[in-house]
CSV table of C-alpha atoms and ligand atoms in Angstrom, one decimal:
chain,number,residue,atom,x,y,z
A,30,MET,CA,2.8,1.5,14.7
A,31,VAL,CA,1.3,1.0,11.4
A,32,CYS,CA,3.6,-0.3,8.6
A,33,PHE,CA,3.0,0.0,5.0
A,34,ILE,CA,4.0,-3.0,2.9
A,35,GLY,CA,3.6,-4.4,-0.6
A,36,ARG,CA,5.5,-4.9,-3.5
A,37,SER,CA,8.1,-2.2,-5.4
A,38,ASN,CA,6.5,0.9,-7.0
A,39,VAL,CA,2.5,0.1,-6.1
A,40,GLY,CA,2.4,3.2,-4.4
A,41,LYS,CA,2.9,2.9,-0.8
A,42,SER,CA,4.8,6.1,-0.7
A,43,SER,CA,2.3,7.9,-2.5
A,44,LEU,CA,-0.4,6.5,-0.3
A,45,ILE,CA,1.2,7.6,2.7
A,46,LYS,CA,1.8,10.9,1.4
A,47,ALA,CA,-1.7,11.4,0.4
A,48,LEU,CA,-3.2,10.4,3.7
A,49,PHE,CA,-0.5,12.3,5.6
A,50,SER,CA,-0.4,15.5,3.3
A,51,LEU,CA,-1.7,17.7,6.5
A,52,THR,CA,1.0,16.5,8.8
A,53,PRO,CA,4.3,18.2,8.5
A,54,GLU,CA,6.6,15.7,10.1
A,55,VAL,CA,5.8,12.8,7.4
A,56,GLU,CA,8.2,13.5,4.8
A,57,VAL,CA,7.7,10.7,2.4
A,58,ARG,CA,9.7,10.6,-0.8
A,59,VAL,CA,7.8,9.2,-4.1
A,60,SER,CA,10.2,8.7,-6.8
A,61,LYS,CA,9.7,7.7,-10.5
A,62,THR,CA,12.2,5.0,-10.3
A,63,PRO,CA,11.0,1.6,-8.5
A,64,GLY,CA,13.0,0.1,-5.8
A,65,HIS,CA,13.7,3.8,-4.8
A,66,THR,CA,12.8,3.3,-0.9
A,67,LYS,CA,15.8,0.9,0.2
A,68,LYS,CA,15.4,1.2,4.0
A,69,MET,CA,12.6,1.4,6.3
A,70,ASN,CA,11.5,5.0,6.9
A,71,PHE,CA,10.0,5.7,10.5
A,72,PHE,CA,7.7,8.9,10.9
A,73,ARG,CA,6.3,9.9,14.3
A,74,VAL,CA,2.7,11.2,14.0
A,75,GLY,CA,2.1,12.9,17.6
A,76,LYS,CA,3.4,11.0,20.9
A,77,ALA,CA,1.6,7.8,20.4
A,78,PHE,CA,1.7,6.7,16.8
A,79,THR,CA,4.6,5.7,14.1
A,80,ILE,CA,4.3,5.0,10.8
A,81,VAL,CA,6.8,3.1,8.9
A,82,ASP,CA,7.3,3.4,4.8
A,83,MET,CA,8.9,0.0,3.8
A,84,PRO,CA,10.8,-0.7,0.8
A,85,GLY,CA,9.1,-3.1,-1.8
A,86,TYR,CA,8.8,-6.8,-1.5
A,87,GLY,CA,9.2,-8.7,-4.8
A,88,HIS,CA,7.3,-11.7,-6.1
A,89,LYS,CA,8.6,-13.8,-3.2
A,90,ALA,CA,6.6,-12.0,-0.7
A,91,PRO,CA,5.0,-14.4,1.9
A,92,ARG,CA,1.5,-15.7,0.8
A,93,ASP,CA,0.0,-14.3,4.3
A,94,PHE,CA,0.8,-10.6,2.6
A,95,VAL,CA,-2.7,-11.4,0.5
A,96,ASP,CA,-4.5,-10.7,3.9
A,97,MET,CA,-3.8,-6.9,3.7
A,98,MET,CA,-5.6,-5.4,0.7
A,99,VAL,CA,-5.1,-1.9,-0.4
A,100,VAL,CA,-6.3,-1.5,-4.5
A,101,THR,CA,-3.9,1.3,-5.8
A,102,LYS,CA,-3.6,2.9,-9.2
A,103,ILE,CA,-7.1,2.1,-10.1
A,104,ASP,CA,-6.6,5.1,-12.7
A,105,LYS,CA,-4.3,2.8,-14.8
A,106,CYS,CA,-7.2,0.6,-16.1
A,107,GLY,CA,-10.4,1.1,-17.6
A,108,SER,CA,-13.6,0.7,-15.5
A,109,GLY,CA,-14.5,-3.1,-17.2
A,110,THR,CA,-10.8,-4.1,-16.3
A,111,LEU,CA,-11.5,-2.7,-13.1
A,112,LEU,CA,-14.8,-4.2,-12.4
A,113,THR,CA,-13.1,-7.9,-13.2
A,114,ASN,CA,-9.9,-7.3,-11.1
A,115,LEU,CA,-12.8,-6.5,-8.0
A,116,LEU,CA,-14.6,-9.1,-8.9
A,117,ASN,CA,-11.7,-11.7,-8.9
A,118,LEU,CA,-10.1,-10.0,-5.7
A,119,GLN,CA,-13.7,-10.4,-3.9
A,120,ASP,CA,-13.4,-13.9,-4.8
A,121,VAL,CA,-9.5,-14.3,-3.4
A,122,VAL,CA,-10.8,-12.5,-0.3
A,123,LYS,CA,-13.6,-14.9,0.4
A,124,THR,CA,-11.7,-18.1,-0.3
A,125,GLU,CA,-7.7,-17.4,0.3
A,126,THR,CA,-7.7,-15.0,3.5
A,127,THR,CA,-8.4,-15.3,7.0
A,128,SER,CA,-8.3,-11.7,8.2
A,129,CYS,CA,-8.3,-9.3,5.3
A,130,PHE,CA,-10.7,-6.5,5.6
A,131,PRO,CA,-13.7,-7.4,3.3
A,132,GLN,CA,-13.8,-3.8,1.7
A,133,PRO,CA,-11.0,-3.3,-0.4
A,134,PHE,CA,-9.7,0.5,-0.4
A,135,LEU,CA,-9.2,2.3,-3.7
A,136,ILE,CA,-6.5,4.5,-4.3
A,137,ARG,CA,-5.7,6.7,-7.4
B,9,GDP,N1,-1.2,6.3,-12.1
B,9,GDP,C1,-0.9,6.1,-10.9
B,9,GDP,N2,0.4,6.3,-10.3
B,9,GDP,C2,0.6,6.2,-9.0
B,9,GDP,C3,-0.2,6.0,-8.2
B,9,GDP,N3,0.2,5.9,-7.0
B,9,GDP,C4,1.3,6.0,-7.2
B,9,GDP,N4,1.8,6.3,-8.5
B,9,GDP,C5,3.2,6.3,-9.3
B,9,GDP,O1,3.7,5.1,-9.0
B,9,GDP,C6,5.1,5.2,-8.6
B,9,GDP,C7,5.6,4.4,-7.6
B,9,GDP,O2,5.0,5.3,-6.2
B,9,GDP,P1,5.7,5.0,-4.8
B,9,GDP,O3,4.4,5.8,-4.1
B,9,GDP,O4,7.0,5.8,-4.9
B,9,GDP,O5,5.6,3.3,-4.7
B,9,GDP,P2,6.3,2.4,-3.8
B,9,GDP,O6,7.3,1.9,-3.9
B,9,GDP,O7,5.1,1.2,-3.3
B,9,GDP,O8,6.7,3.3,-2.1
B,9,GDP,C8,5.3,6.8,-8.8
B,9,GDP,O9,5.7,7.3,-9.9
B,9,GDP,C9,3.8,7.2,-8.4
B,9,GDP,O10,3.9,8.8,-8.8
B,9,GDP,C10,-1.7,6.2,-8.7
B,9,GDP,O11,-2.8,5.7,-7.9
B,9,GDP,N5,-2.3,6.2,-9.9
B,10,MG,MG1,8.3,3.7,-1.2
């Protein structure tokens, strides 16, 4: 089972939708209004695999959530800002995380 967690409106549902665009049983709803996903949504993919679209976590998310890192909406900022953010992120990954995958996944 793989859960997609993160703050509200960061693009979790959109990411699942993009990743599983060829899997008809994954019927993810993406909404313009933040906080739309209120329940956990479970989707079976084949026999052995389930993905979970979680509701958003706010600013009080546990600190160790920092260990899980996909960078979404990279189209929202210019390349200079993106580079600065990625360098800062690299720093956070190096100094504050233990199990984070060293290569961030950039999504837009
Ligand atoms: N510009 C931009 N908008 C995005 C991206 N991913 C998602 N969105 C938009 O952000 C909003 C929230 O997306 P959603 O997937 O519902 O976020 P969730 O609350 O984390 O599940 C929607 O209006 C999406 O169309 C992205 O990479 N770039
Ligand atoms: Mg959602």
